[in-house]
PDB file of C-alpha atoms in Angstrom:
ATOM      1  CA  UNK A   1      -0.082   0.044  -0.012  1.00  0.00           C
ATOM      2  CA  UNK A   2       1.350   3.446  -0.749  1.00  0.00           C
ATOM      3  CA  UNK A   3       0.169   7.158  -1.066  1.00  0.00           C
ATOM      4  CA  UNK A   4      -0.337   6.931  -4.826  1.00  0.00           C
ATOM      5  CA  UNK A   5      -2.896   4.169  -4.570  1.00  0.00           C
ATOM      6  CA  UNK A   6      -4.628   5.967  -2.044  1.00  0.00           C
ATOM      7  CA  UNK A   7      -4.894   8.996  -3.965  1.00  0.00           C
ATOM      8  CA  UNK A   8      -5.976   7.080  -6.988  1.00  0.00           C
ATOM      9  CA  UNK A   9      -9.077   5.540  -5.209  1.00  0.00           C
ATOM     10  CA  UNK A  10      -9.929   8.904  -3.545  1.00  0.00           C
ATOM     11  CA  UNK A  11      -9.781  10.608  -7.149  1.00  0.00           C
ATOM     12  CA  UNK A  12     -11.918   7.807  -8.559  1.00  0.00           C
ATOM     13  CA  UNK A  13     -14.810   8.936  -6.234  1.00  0.00           C
ATOM     14  CA  UNK A  14     -13.903  12.748  -7.135  1.00  0.00           C
ATOM     15  CA  UNK A  15     -14.356  11.718 -10.796  1.00  0.00           C
ATOM     16  CA  UNK A  16     -17.584   9.772 -10.580  1.00  0.00           C
ATOM     17  CA  UNK A  17     -15.780   6.528 -10.665  1.00  0.00           C
ATOM     18  CA  UNK A  18     -14.373   7.234 -14.224  1.00  0.00           C
ATOM     19  CA  UNK A  19     -10.862   5.776 -14.785  1.00  0.00           C
ATOM     20  CA  UNK A  20     -10.451   8.031 -17.849  1.00  0.00           C
ATOM     21  CA  UNK A  21     -11.228  11.210 -15.891  1.00  0.00           C
ATOM     22  CA  UNK A  22      -9.123  10.063 -12.714  1.00  0.00           C
ATOM     23  CA  UNK A  23      -6.082   9.472 -15.155  1.00  0.00           C
ATOM     24  CA  UNK A  24      -6.589  12.942 -16.599  1.00  0.00           C
ATOM     25  CA  UNK A  25      -6.878  14.599 -13.352  1.00  0.00           C
ATOM     26  CA  UNK A  26      -3.732  12.978 -12.113  1.00  0.00           C
ATOM     27  CA  UNK A  27      -1.793  13.296 -15.293  1.00  0.00           C
ATOM     28  CA  UNK A  28      -1.177   9.634 -15.825  1.00  0.00           C
ATOM     29  CA  UNK A  29      -2.354   6.730 -17.893  1.00  0.00           C
ATOM     30  CA  UNK A  30      -5.600   4.666 -17.580  1.00  0.00           C
ATOM     31  CA  UNK A  31      -3.855   1.452 -17.405  1.00  0.00           C
ATOM     32  CA  UNK A  32      -1.577   2.789 -14.680  1.00  0.00           C
ATOM     33  CA  UNK A  33      -4.663   3.985 -12.679  1.00  0.00           C
ATOM     34  CA  UNK A  34      -6.393   0.511 -12.940  1.00  0.00           C
ATOM     35  CA  UNK A  35      -3.297  -1.522 -12.391  1.00  0.00           C
ATOM     36  CA  UNK A  36      -2.391   0.342  -8.996  1.00  0.00           C
ATOM     37  CA  UNK A  37      -6.144   0.074  -7.850  1.00  0.00           C
ATOM     38  CA  UNK A  38      -5.911  -3.848  -8.577  1.00  0.00           C
ATOM     39  CA  UNK A  39      -2.640  -4.104  -6.764  1.00  0.00           C
ATOM     40  CA  UNK A  40      -4.281  -2.325  -3.711  1.00  0.00           C
ATOM     41  CA  UNK A  41      -7.172  -4.549  -3.910  1.00  0.00           C
ATOM     42  CA  UNK A  42      -5.196  -7.663  -3.964  1.00  0.00           C
ATOM     43  CA  UNK A  43      -3.054  -6.585  -0.960  1.00  0.00           C
ATOM     44  CA  UNK A  44      -6.295  -5.844   0.935  1.00  0.00           C
ATOM     45  CA  UNK A  45      -8.091  -9.110  -0.112  1.00  0.00           C
ATOM     46  CA  UNK A  46     -11.281  -7.433  -1.338  1.00  0.00           C
ATOM     47  CA  UNK A  47     -12.525  -5.252  -4.107  1.00  0.00           C
ATOM     48  CA  UNK A  48     -12.928  -1.525  -3.564  1.00  0.00           C
ATOM     49  CA  UNK A  49     -14.834  -1.182  -7.027  1.00  0.00           C
ATOM     50  CA  UNK A  50     -16.960  -3.717  -8.618  1.00  0.00           C
ATOM     51  CA  UNK A  51     -18.774  -3.898 -11.959  1.00  0.00           C
ATOM     52  CA  UNK A  52     -22.623  -4.535 -11.696  1.00  0.00           C
ATOM     53  CA  UNK A  53     -24.591  -6.656 -13.974  1.00  0.00           C
ATOM     54  CA  UNK A  54     -25.236  -3.375 -16.072  1.00  0.00           C
ATOM     55  CA  UNK A  55     -21.516  -3.027 -16.397  1.00  0.00           C
ATOM     56  CA  UNK A  56     -21.710  -0.092 -14.153  1.00  0.00           C
ATOM     57  CA  UNK A  57     -18.827   0.615 -11.643  1.00  0.00           C
ATOM     58  CA  UNK A  58     -19.943   0.882  -8.049  1.00  0.00           C
ATOM     59  CA  UNK A  59     -18.205   1.166  -4.675  1.00  0.00           C
ATOM     60  CA  UNK A  60     -18.292  -2.045  -2.398  1.00  0.00           C
ATOM     61  CA  UNK A  61     -19.096  -1.463   1.211  1.00  0.00           C
ATOM     62  CA  UNK A  62     -15.640  -2.409   2.237  1.00  0.00           C
ATOM     63  CA  UNK A  63     -14.475   0.065  -0.357  1.00  0.00           C
ATOM     64  CA  UNK A  64     -16.414   2.934   1.120  1.00  0.00           C
ATOM     65  CA  UNK A  65     -14.737   2.462   4.456  1.00  0.00           C
ATOM     66  CA  UNK A  66     -11.250   2.172   2.962  1.00  0.00           C
ATOM     67  CA  UNK A  67     -11.992   5.396   0.880  1.00  0.00           C
ATOM     68  CA  UNK A  68     -13.075   7.331   3.727  1.00  0.00           C
ATOM     69  CA  UNK A  69      -9.800   6.517   5.601  1.00  0.00           C
ATOM     70  CA  UNK A  70      -7.925   7.126   2.553  1.00  0.00           C
ATOM     71  CA  UNK A  71      -9.200  10.685   2.128  1.00  0.00           C
ATOM     72  CA  UNK A  72      -8.370  11.242   5.763  1.00  0.00           C
ATOM     73  CA  UNK A  73      -4.919   9.916   5.479  1.00  0.00           C
ATOM     74  CA  UNK A  74      -4.290  12.202   2.590  1.00  0.00           C
ATOM     75  CA  UNK A  75      -5.681  15.034   4.355  1.00  0.00           C
ATOM     76  CA  UNK A  76      -3.380  14.357   7.171  1.00  0.00           C
ATOM     77  CA  UNK A  77      -0.333  14.070   4.877  1.00  0.00           C
ATOM     78  CA  UNK A  78      -1.300  17.420   3.393  1.00  0.00           C
ATOM     79  CA  UNK A  79      -1.524  19.007   7.015  1.00  0.00           C
ATOM     80  CA  UNK A  80       1.755  17.643   7.996  1.00  0.00           C
ATOM     81  CA  UNK A  81       3.280  19.192   4.779  1.00  0.00           C
ATOM     82  CA  UNK A  82       1.559  22.464   5.790  1.00  0.00           C
ATOM     83  CA  UNK A  83       3.149  22.384   9.118  1.00  0.00           C
ATOM     84  CA  UNK A  84       6.466  22.125   7.473  1.00  0.00           C
ATOM     85  CA  UNK A  85       5.567  25.055   5.160  1.00  0.00           C
ATOM     86  CA  UNK A  86       4.411  27.131   7.965  1.00  0.00           C
ATOM     87  CA  UNK A  87       7.861  26.699   9.806  1.00  0.00           C
ATOM     88  CA  UNK A  88      10.067  27.270   6.669  1.00  0.00           C
ATOM     89  CA  UNK A  89       8.067  29.994   4.939  1.00  0.00           C
ATOM     90  CA  UNK A  90       5.183  31.409   7.040  1.00  0.00           C
ATOM     91  CA  UNK A  91       4.174  33.993   4.560  1.00  0.00           C
ATOM     92  CA  UNK A  92       4.522  31.800   1.342  1.00  0.00           C
ATOM     93  CA  UNK A  93       2.225  29.401  -0.154  1.00  0.00           C
ATOM     94  CA  UNK A  94      -1.101  29.064  -1.984  1.00  0.00           C
ATOM     95  CA  UNK A  95      -4.746  30.057  -1.085  1.00  0.00           C
ATOM     96  CA  UNK A  96      -7.484  28.727  -3.262  1.00  0.00           C
ATOM     97  CA  UNK A  97     -10.958  30.354  -2.776  1.00  0.00           C
ATOM     98  CA  UNK A  98     -14.203  29.079  -4.420  1.00  0.00           C
ATOM     99  CA  UNK A  99     -16.988  31.433  -4.607  1.00  0.00           C
ATOM    100  CA  UNK A 100     -19.969  32.975  -6.494  1.00  0.00           C
ATOM    101  CA  UNK A 101     -19.807  35.803  -8.995  1.00  0.00           C
ATOM    102  CA  UNK A 102     -21.547  37.976  -6.486  1.00  0.00           C
ATOM    103  CA  UNK A 103     -18.948  37.390  -3.739  1.00  0.00           C
ATOM    104  CA  UNK A 104     -15.977  37.733  -6.197  1.00  0.00           C
ATOM    105  CA  UNK A 105     -17.372  41.033  -7.676  1.00  0.00           C
ATOM    106  CA  UNK A 106     -18.832  42.920  -4.707  1.00  0.00           C
ATOM    107  CA  UNK A 107     -17.593  41.499  -1.377  1.00  0.00           C
ATOM    108  CA  UNK A 108     -14.164  40.328  -1.992  1.00  0.00           C
ATOM    109  CA  UNK A 109     -12.185  42.947  -4.037  1.00  0.00           C
ATOM    110  CA  UNK A 110     -11.036  45.182  -1.095  1.00  0.00           C
ATOM    111  CA  UNK A 111     -10.163  42.051   1.057  1.00  0.00           C
ATOM    112  CA  UNK A 112      -7.999  40.583  -1.711  1.00  0.00           C
ATOM    113  CA  UNK A 113      -6.414  43.742  -2.408  1.00  0.00           C
ATOM    114  CA  UNK A 114      -5.149  44.334   1.160  1.00  0.00           C
ATOM    115  CA  UNK A 115      -4.239  40.455   1.452  1.00  0.00           C
ATOM    116  CA  UNK A 116      -2.126  40.519  -1.787  1.00  0.00           C
ATOM    117  CA  UNK A 117      -0.389  43.637  -0.471  1.00  0.00           C
ATOM    118  CA  UNK A 118       0.620  41.938   2.727  1.00  0.00           C
ATOM    119  CA  UNK A 119       1.384  38.613   1.320  1.00  0.00           C
ATOM    120  CA  UNK A 120       3.043  38.997  -2.071  1.00  0.00           C
ATOM    121  CA  UNK A 121       4.398  35.564  -1.873  1.00  0.00           C
ATOM    122  CA  UNK A 122       1.049  33.705  -1.459  1.00  0.00           C
ATOM    123  CA  UNK A 123      -0.442  32.701  -4.751  1.00  0.00           C
ATOM    124  CA  UNK A 124      -4.039  33.379  -4.721  1.00  0.00           C
ATOM    125  CA  UNK A 125      -6.359  31.435  -6.954  1.00  0.00           C
ATOM    126  CA  UNK A 126     -10.063  32.410  -7.199  1.00  0.00           C
ATOM    127  CA  UNK A 127     -12.668  29.755  -8.669  1.00  0.00           C
ATOM    128  CA  UNK A 128     -16.165  30.835  -9.538  1.00  0.00           C
ATOM    129  CA  UNK A 129     -19.170  28.558  -9.905  1.00  0.00           C
ATOM    130  CA  UNK A 130     -22.587  27.454  -8.612  1.00  0.00           C
ATOM    131  CA  UNK A 131     -22.817  27.150  -4.694  1.00  0.00           C
ATOM    132  CA  UNK A 132     -22.909  23.271  -4.961  1.00  0.00           C
ATOM    133  CA  UNK A 133     -19.740  23.310  -7.107  1.00  0.00           C
ATOM    134  CA  UNK A 134     -18.016  25.532  -4.680  1.00  0.00           C
ATOM    135  CA  UNK A 135     -18.799  23.274  -1.845  1.00  0.00           C
ATOM    136  CA  UNK A 136     -17.710  20.268  -3.701  1.00  0.00           C
ATOM    137  CA  UNK A 137     -14.458  21.807  -4.661  1.00  0.00           C
ATOM    138  CA  UNK A 138     -13.557  22.225  -0.917  1.00  0.00           C
ATOM    139  CA  UNK A 139     -14.780  18.827  -0.056  1.00  0.00           C
ATOM    140  CA  UNK A 140     -12.625  17.217  -2.605  1.00  0.00           C
ATOM    141  CA  UNK A 141      -9.534  19.443  -1.791  1.00  0.00           C
ATOM    142  CA  UNK A 142      -9.632  21.430  -4.790  1.00  0.00           C
ATOM    143  CA  UNK A 143     -10.068  24.666  -2.767  1.00  0.00           C
ATOM    144  CA  UNK A 144      -9.277  25.741   0.696  1.00  0.00           C
ATOM    145  CA  UNK A 145     -12.351  27.979   1.384  1.00  0.00           C
ATOM    146  CA  UNK A 146     -15.964  28.103   0.027  1.00  0.00           C
ATOM    147  CA  UNK A 147     -17.671  31.450   0.239  1.00  0.00           C
ATOM    148  CA  UNK A 148     -21.372  31.460  -0.606  1.00  0.00           C
ATOM    149  CA  UNK A 149     -25.006  31.791   0.728  1.00  0.00           C
ATOM    150  CA  UNK A 150     -26.441  28.709  -0.630  1.00  0.00           C
ATOM    151  CA  UNK A 151     -25.641  24.984  -0.512  1.00  0.00           C
ATOM    152  CA  UNK A 152     -22.949  24.815   2.172  1.00  0.00           C
ATOM    153  CA  UNK A 153     -25.174  23.515   4.810  1.00  0.00           C
ATOM    154  CA  UNK A 154     -25.706  20.325   2.796  1.00  0.00           C
ATOM    155  CA  UNK A 155     -22.064  19.277   3.388  1.00  0.00           C
ATOM    156  CA  UNK A 156     -21.417  17.579   6.776  1.00  0.00           C
ATOM    157  CA  UNK A 157     -17.691  17.609   6.026  1.00  0.00           C
ATOM    158  CA  UNK A 158     -17.402  21.282   6.068  1.00  0.00           C
ATOM    159  CA  UNK A 159     -17.037  23.708   8.901  1.00  0.00           C
ATOM    160  CA  UNK A 160     -19.273  26.719   8.186  1.00  0.00           C
ATOM    161  CA  UNK A 161     -18.613  30.184   9.834  1.00  0.00           C
ATOM    162  CA  UNK A 162     -21.123  33.106   9.622  1.00  0.00           C
ATOM    163  CA  UNK A 163     -19.557  36.135   7.772  1.00  0.00           C
ATOM    164  CA  UNK A 164     -22.260  38.618   7.273  1.00  0.00           C
ATOM    165  CA  UNK A 165     -25.948  39.273   6.475  1.00  0.00           C
ATOM    166  CA  UNK A 166     -27.050  40.870   3.267  1.00  0.00           C
ATOM    167  CA  UNK A 167     -30.229  42.208   2.033  1.00  0.00           C
ATOM    168  CA  UNK A 168     -32.066  42.286  -1.249  1.00  0.00           C
ATOM    169  CA  UNK A 169     -33.071  45.269  -3.362  1.00  0.00           C
ATOM    170  CA  UNK A 170     -35.555  45.853  -5.925  1.00  0.00           C
ATOM    171  CA  UNK A 171     -34.452  47.636  -8.937  1.00  0.00           C
ATOM    172  CA  UNK A 172     -36.335  49.419 -11.536  1.00  0.00           C
ATOM    173  CA  UNK A 173     -36.186  52.003 -14.373  1.00  0.00           C
ATOM    174  CA  UNK A 174     -36.947  55.475 -13.864  1.00  0.00           C
ATOM    175  CA  UNK A 175     -40.737  56.204 -13.964  1.00  0.00           C
ATOM    176  CA  UNK A 176     -41.689  52.629 -13.115  1.00  0.00           C
ATOM    177  CA  UNK A 177     -45.017  52.399 -11.272  1.00  0.00           C
ATOM    178  CA  UNK A 178     -43.384  51.031  -8.280  1.00  0.00           C
ATOM    179  CA  UNK A 179     -41.455  54.159  -7.687  1.00  0.00           C
ATOM    180  CA  UNK A 180     -44.651  56.042  -7.029  1.00  0.00           C
ATOM    181  CA  UNK A 181     -45.412  53.783  -4.132  1.00  0.00           C
ATOM    182  CA  UNK A 182     -44.392  54.960  -0.438  1.00  0.00           C
ATOM    183  CA  UNK A 183     -43.625  51.336   0.338  1.00  0.00           C
ATOM    184  CA  UNK A 184     -43.350  48.305  -1.869  1.00  0.00           C
ATOM    185  CA  UNK A 185     -45.098  44.918  -0.738  1.00  0.00           C
ATOM    186  CA  UNK A 186     -44.744  41.661  -2.051  1.00  0.00           C
ATOM    187  CA  UNK A 187     -48.172  41.831  -3.442  1.00  0.00           C
ATOM    188  CA  UNK A 188     -47.045  44.842  -5.384  1.00  0.00           C
ATOM    189  CA  UNK A 189     -44.033  43.017  -6.677  1.00  0.00           C
ATOM    190  CA  UNK A 190     -46.066  39.990  -7.616  1.00  0.00           C
ATOM    191  CA  UNK A 191     -47.826  42.246 -10.312  1.00  0.00           C
ATOM    192  CA  UNK A 192     -44.685  42.640 -12.390  1.00  0.00           C
ATOM    193  CA  UNK A 193     -42.388  40.365 -14.410  1.00  0.00           C
ATOM    194  CA  UNK A 194     -39.247  39.689 -12.345  1.00  0.00           C
ATOM    195  CA  UNK A 195     -35.706  39.262 -13.238  1.00  0.00           C
ATOM    196  CA  UNK A 196     -33.464  37.552 -10.652  1.00  0.00           C
ATOM    197  CA  UNK A 197     -30.909  34.949  -9.677  1.00  0.00           C
ATOM    198  CA  UNK A 198     -30.860  31.445 -11.076  1.00  0.00           C
ATOM    199  CA  UNK A 199     -32.198  28.964  -8.456  1.00  0.00           C
ATOM    200  CA  UNK A 200     -29.345  27.855  -6.354  1.00  0.00           C
ATOM    201  CA  UNK A 201     -27.463  31.052  -6.485  1.00  0.00           C
ATOM    202  CA  UNK A 202     -27.176  34.134  -4.253  1.00  0.00           C
ATOM    203  CA  UNK A 203     -29.975  33.467  -1.899  1.00  0.00           C
ATOM    204  CA  UNK A 204     -32.559  32.784  -4.572  1.00  0.00           C
ATOM    205  CA  UNK A 205     -34.387  30.367  -2.170  1.00  0.00           C
ATOM    206  CA  UNK A 206     -35.497  33.212   0.159  1.00  0.00           C
ATOM    207  CA  UNK A 207     -37.169  34.934  -2.750  1.00  0.00           C
ATOM    208  CA  UNK A 208     -39.151  31.777  -3.657  1.00  0.00           C
ATOM    209  CA  UNK A 209     -40.027  31.445   0.187  1.00  0.00           C
ATOM    210  CA  UNK A 210     -41.010  35.020   0.540  1.00  0.00           C
ATOM    211  CA  UNK A 211     -43.670  34.654  -2.228  1.00  0.00           C
ATOM    212  CA  UNK A 212     -44.862  31.266  -0.901  1.00  0.00           C
ATOM    213  CA  UNK A 213     -45.366  32.824   2.358  1.00  0.00           C
ATOM    214  CA  UNK A 214     -47.544  35.491   0.835  1.00  0.00           C
ATOM    215  CA  UNK A 215     -49.519  32.956  -1.039  1.00  0.00           C
ATOM    216  CA  UNK A 216     -48.123  34.440  -4.437  1.00  0.00           C
ATOM    217  CA  UNK A 217     -46.350  32.874  -7.486  1.00  0.00           C
ATOM    218  CA  UNK A 218     -43.574  35.185  -8.638  1.00  0.00           C
ATOM    219  CA  UNK A 219     -43.777  35.858 -12.477  1.00  0.00           C
ATOM    220  CA  UNK A 220     -40.020  35.265 -13.073  1.00  0.00           C
ATOM    221  CA  UNK A 221     -39.279  35.982 -16.751  1.00  0.00           C
ATOM    222  CA  UNK A 222     -35.452  35.736 -16.797  1.00  0.00           C
ATOM    223  CA  UNK A 223     -32.712  34.418 -14.435  1.00  0.00           C
ATOM    224  CA  UNK A 224     -28.990  34.959 -14.548  1.00  0.00           C
ATOM    225  CA  UNK A 225     -26.083  34.076 -11.995  1.00  0.00           C
ATOM    226  CA  UNK A 226     -24.564  37.591 -12.482  1.00  0.00           C
ATOM    227  CA  UNK A 227     -26.107  40.652 -11.007  1.00  0.00           C
ATOM    228  CA  UNK A 228     -24.707  42.701 -13.705  1.00  0.00           C
ATOM    229  CA  UNK A 229     -26.529  40.828 -16.148  1.00  0.00           C
ATOM    230  CA  UNK A 230     -29.871  41.027 -14.343  1.00  0.00           C
ATOM    231  CA  UNK A 231     -29.361  44.813 -14.136  1.00  0.00           C
ATOM    232  CA  UNK A 232     -28.812  44.952 -17.991  1.00  0.00           C
ATOM    233  CA  UNK A 233     -32.074  43.394 -18.762  1.00  0.00           C
ATOM    234  CA  UNK A 234     -33.893  45.529 -16.152  1.00  0.00           C
ATOM    235  CA  UNK A 235     -32.533  48.653 -17.922  1.00  0.00           C
ATOM    236  CA  UNK A 236     -34.022  47.043 -21.273  1.00  0.00           C
ATOM    237  CA  UNK A 237     -37.449  47.102 -19.517  1.00  0.00           C
ATOM    238  CA  UNK A 238     -37.948  43.399 -19.485  1.00  0.00           C
ATOM    239  CA  UNK A 239     -38.998  43.229 -15.824  1.00  0.00           C
ATOM    240  CA  UNK A 240     -38.145  44.308 -12.191  1.00  0.00           C
ATOM    241  CA  UNK A 241     -34.766  43.106 -10.825  1.00  0.00           C
ATOM    242  CA  UNK A 242     -34.441  41.477  -7.462  1.00  0.00           C
ATOM    243  CA  UNK A 243     -30.683  41.407  -6.553  1.00  0.00           C
ATOM    244  CA  UNK A 244     -28.266  41.847  -3.647  1.00  0.00           C
ATOM    245  CA  UNK A 245     -28.219  45.389  -2.622  1.00  0.00           C
ATOM    246  CA  UNK A 246     -24.459  45.313  -2.289  1.00  0.00           C
ATOM    247  CA  UNK A 247     -24.458  44.730  -6.125  1.00  0.00           C
ATOM    248  CA  UNK A 248     -26.039  48.096  -6.916  1.00  0.00           C
ATOM    249  CA  UNK A 249     -23.437  50.827  -7.807  1.00  0.00           C
ATOM    250  CA  UNK A 250     -24.876  54.367  -7.524  1.00  0.00           C
ATOM    251  CA  UNK A 251     -22.402  55.663 -10.166  1.00  0.00           C
ATOM    252  CA  UNK A 252     -22.433  52.724 -12.512  1.00  0.00           C
ATOM    253  CA  UNK A 253     -26.102  52.066 -12.258  1.00  0.00           C
ATOM    254  CA  UNK A 254     -27.434  55.659 -12.046  1.00  0.00           C
ATOM    255  CA  UNK A 255     -30.086  54.875 -14.798  1.00  0.00           C
ATOM    256  CA  UNK A 256     -31.675  52.439 -12.111  1.00  0.00           C
ATOM    257  CA  UNK A 257     -33.837  53.218  -9.191  1.00  0.00           C
ATOM    258  CA  UNK A 258     -33.365  51.054  -6.071  1.00  0.00           C
ATOM    259  CA  UNK A 259     -36.270  50.308  -3.736  1.00  0.00           C
ATOM    260  CA  UNK A 260     -36.098  49.052  -0.175  1.00  0.00           C
ATOM    261  CA  UNK A 261     -37.040  45.474   0.085  1.00  0.00           C
ATOM    262  CA  UNK A 262     -36.100  44.850   3.746  1.00  0.00           C
ATOM    263  CA  UNK A 263     -39.748  44.277   4.706  1.00  0.00           C
ATOM    264  CA  UNK A 264     -40.524  41.974   1.714  1.00  0.00           C
ATOM    265  CA  UNK A 265     -37.475  39.493   2.059  1.00  0.00           C
ATOM    266  CA  UNK A 266     -35.595  38.274   5.086  1.00  0.00           C
ATOM    267  CA  UNK A 267     -31.772  38.781   5.164  1.00  0.00           C
ATOM    268  CA  UNK A 268     -29.421  36.021   4.070  1.00  0.00           C
ATOM    269  CA  UNK A 269     -26.359  34.891   5.608  1.00  0.00           C
ATOM    270  CA  UNK A 270     -22.986  34.473   3.678  1.00  0.00           C
ATOM    271  CA  UNK A 271     -20.749  31.790   5.181  1.00  0.00           C
ATOM    272  CA  UNK A 272     -17.201  30.669   4.765  1.00  0.00           C
ATOM    273  CA  UNK A 273     -16.640  26.918   4.617  1.00  0.00           C
ATOM    274  CA  UNK A 274     -13.449  24.721   4.901  1.00  0.00           C
ATOM    275  CA  UNK A 275     -12.743  21.033   5.715  1.00  0.00           C
ATOM    276  CA  UNK A 276     -12.861  20.047   9.342  1.00  0.00           C
ATOM    277  CA  UNK A 277      -9.395  18.498   9.163  1.00  0.00           C
ATOM    278  CA  UNK A 278      -7.580  21.397   7.456  1.00  0.00           C
ATOM    279  CA  UNK A 279      -4.318  22.742   8.732  1.00  0.00           C
ATOM    280  CA  UNK A 280      -4.834  26.286   8.828  1.00  0.00           C
ATOM    281  CA  UNK A 281      -1.819  28.549   7.767  1.00  0.00           C
ATOM    282  CA  UNK A 282      -1.262  31.855   9.342  1.00  0.00           C
ATOM    283  CA  UNK A 283      -2.171  33.678   6.239  1.00  0.00           C
ATOM    284  CA  UNK A 284      -5.290  31.849   6.113  1.00  0.00           C
ATOM    285  CA  UNK A 285      -6.519  33.006   9.573  1.00  0.00           C
ATOM    286  CA  UNK A 286      -5.620  36.370   8.429  1.00  0.00           C
ATOM    287  CA  UNK A 287      -7.666  36.127   5.199  1.00  0.00           C
ATOM    288  CA  UNK A 288     -10.820  35.052   7.087  1.00  0.00           C
ATOM    289  CA  UNK A 289     -10.499  37.821   9.731  1.00  0.00           C
ATOM    290  CA  UNK A 290      -9.942  40.395   6.959  1.00  0.00           C
ATOM    291  CA  UNK A 291     -13.175  39.113   5.245  1.00  0.00           C
ATOM    292  CA  UNK A 292     -15.191  38.964   8.551  1.00  0.00           C
ATOM    293  CA  UNK A 293     -13.416  40.771  11.350  1.00  0.00           C
ATOM    294  CA  UNK A 294     -15.453  38.903  14.111  1.00  0.00           C
ATOM    295  CA  UNK A 295     -13.908  35.654  12.900  1.00  0.00           C
ATOM    296  CA  UNK A 296     -10.666  36.041  14.874  1.00  0.00           C
ATOM    297  CA  UNK A 297      -8.025  33.401  15.018  1.00  0.00           C
ATOM    298  CA  UNK A 298      -9.307  32.371  18.313  1.00  0.00           C
ATOM    299  CA  UNK A 299     -12.868  31.979  17.156  1.00  0.00           C
ATOM    300  CA  UNK A 300     -11.656  29.955  14.172  1.00  0.00           C
ATOM    301  CA  UNK A 301      -9.690  27.712  16.272  1.00  0.00           C
ATOM    302  CA  UNK A 302     -12.441  27.189  18.611  1.00  0.00           C
ATOM    303  CA  UNK A 303     -14.679  26.142  15.767  1.00  0.00           C
ATOM    304  CA  UNK A 304     -11.998  23.649  14.486  1.00  0.00           C
ATOM    305  CA  UNK A 305     -12.185  21.972  17.847  1.00  0.00           C
ATOM    306  CA  UNK A 306     -15.964  21.809  17.966  1.00  0.00           C
ATOM    307  CA  UNK A 307     -16.186  20.612  14.310  1.00  0.00           C
ATOM    308  CA  UNK A 308     -19.779  20.195  14.921  1.00  0.00           C
ATOM    309  CA  UNK A 309     -21.914  22.925  12.943  1.00  0.00           C
ATOM    310  CA  UNK A 310     -24.763  23.065  15.454  1.00  0.00           C
ATOM    311  CA  UNK A 311     -22.301  23.656  18.315  1.00  0.00           C
ATOM    312  CA  UNK A 312     -20.488  26.327  15.996  1.00  0.00           C
ATOM    313  CA  UNK A 313     -23.655  28.114  15.511  1.00  0.00           C
ATOM    314  CA  UNK A 314     -24.105  28.441  19.253  1.00  0.00           C
ATOM    315  CA  UNK A 315     -20.635  29.745  19.468  1.00  0.00           C
ATOM    316  CA  UNK A 316     -21.585  32.753  17.306  1.00  0.00           C
ATOM    317  CA  UNK A 317     -25.292  32.893  18.408  1.00  0.00           C
ATOM    318  CA  UNK A 318     -24.682  36.216  20.510  1.00  0.00           C
ATOM    319  CA  UNK A 319     -22.441  37.777  17.890  1.00  0.00           C
ATOM    320  CA  UNK A 320     -24.035  40.815  16.045  1.00  0.00           C
ATOM    321  CA  UNK A 321     -23.119  40.120  12.306  1.00  0.00           C
ATOM    322  CA  UNK A 322     -22.294  43.032   9.911  1.00  0.00           C
ATOM    323  CA  UNK A 323     -24.834  43.788   7.254  1.00  0.00           C
ATOM    324  CA  UNK A 324     -24.296  44.619   3.600  1.00  0.00           C
TER     325      UNK A 324
END
C-alpha cells in the first residue's frame, strides 16, 4: 500500500468512478490507474470497486470504508506538509478560494487587495461557480475556502462560519409604477415580471419562500447568475430586478432606481466553509479575519475544535453580524 494508490481511489470517487477522468486529473495513464487499484485490492483481499450486472462501476461496502480512511490519510499528510511550510516559509504558499460571482465581484475585492499587498508571496487562486460546485471543490480538496450563501449547509464535511448578513433590493427603471409607492410590498411586486438570480445562486431560495409565505407565485421571466446581467435586462425594460443590495453601484447604475425590500425579504447569511481536518496556515486565519473581522483566529480555532456545525452556530449566536 502506498500514497499513490490511496490518491487514485479517492480521485476515482471525485471523478464519478471514471478511470479516464481520474487519469486525466492525475496526469497519468488509464492502465496505470487500473493497475495500481488492482494491486491495492489484491493486498487488501477484497474489491474496492466492482462492476454490476449493468456493467456499471460501484463502490463496495468495504471500499467505502477504505476510501473514507484514505481521504483522511491524504488530508493528514497534506496537513503535515503544511506544518513544514508554515515553519519554513510562513508567508509563502497558496490560497484557493471558491466563490460565486456576487462574492467575487462585490464582497471580496477590497479584502483581496489588502491581502495580496501584505502577502505578495502567497499565490491566490479564485474559482467561480454554482454554490454546490463551490462546496464540492472544498470537500474534494480542490479549494481551501468556500464562500457562498446557498448550498454549504448540505455538506457535513465542512465547517461553516457566519460572515455577514445581506439584503435584497428591488431595482427598476426611472418612472416605473413601483417608484410611485411609499412602500413596496410583495403583493405589489407580484404584479410585475421579475428578473433575478438562477435558482441555487445568491440566496434565491429566500425569494421563492417569501412569495410562498404570501401565497403568491412570482412571475420570473429571466434568471442569471450575474447581478450585472440582471441589471442590464432591467434597463432594457424586461422586468423588475431583485438582486443583492451590495451589487448596486450608484455611479455605474445611475439609470436604475433602487427600492427598499427589507420588509419583503428576510436577510440571507453568507458563510465561509472549509474542511474539518484542514491545517490552517497563518495567512489563512488572516484572510478570514479580513473578510469577517469577528472571525478572529481564536474563534476559528474554537470552531476547528468543535467541528460540529450546530455547536459552532451556538458559538456565534450572540455575535451581531455585519450587514451589507
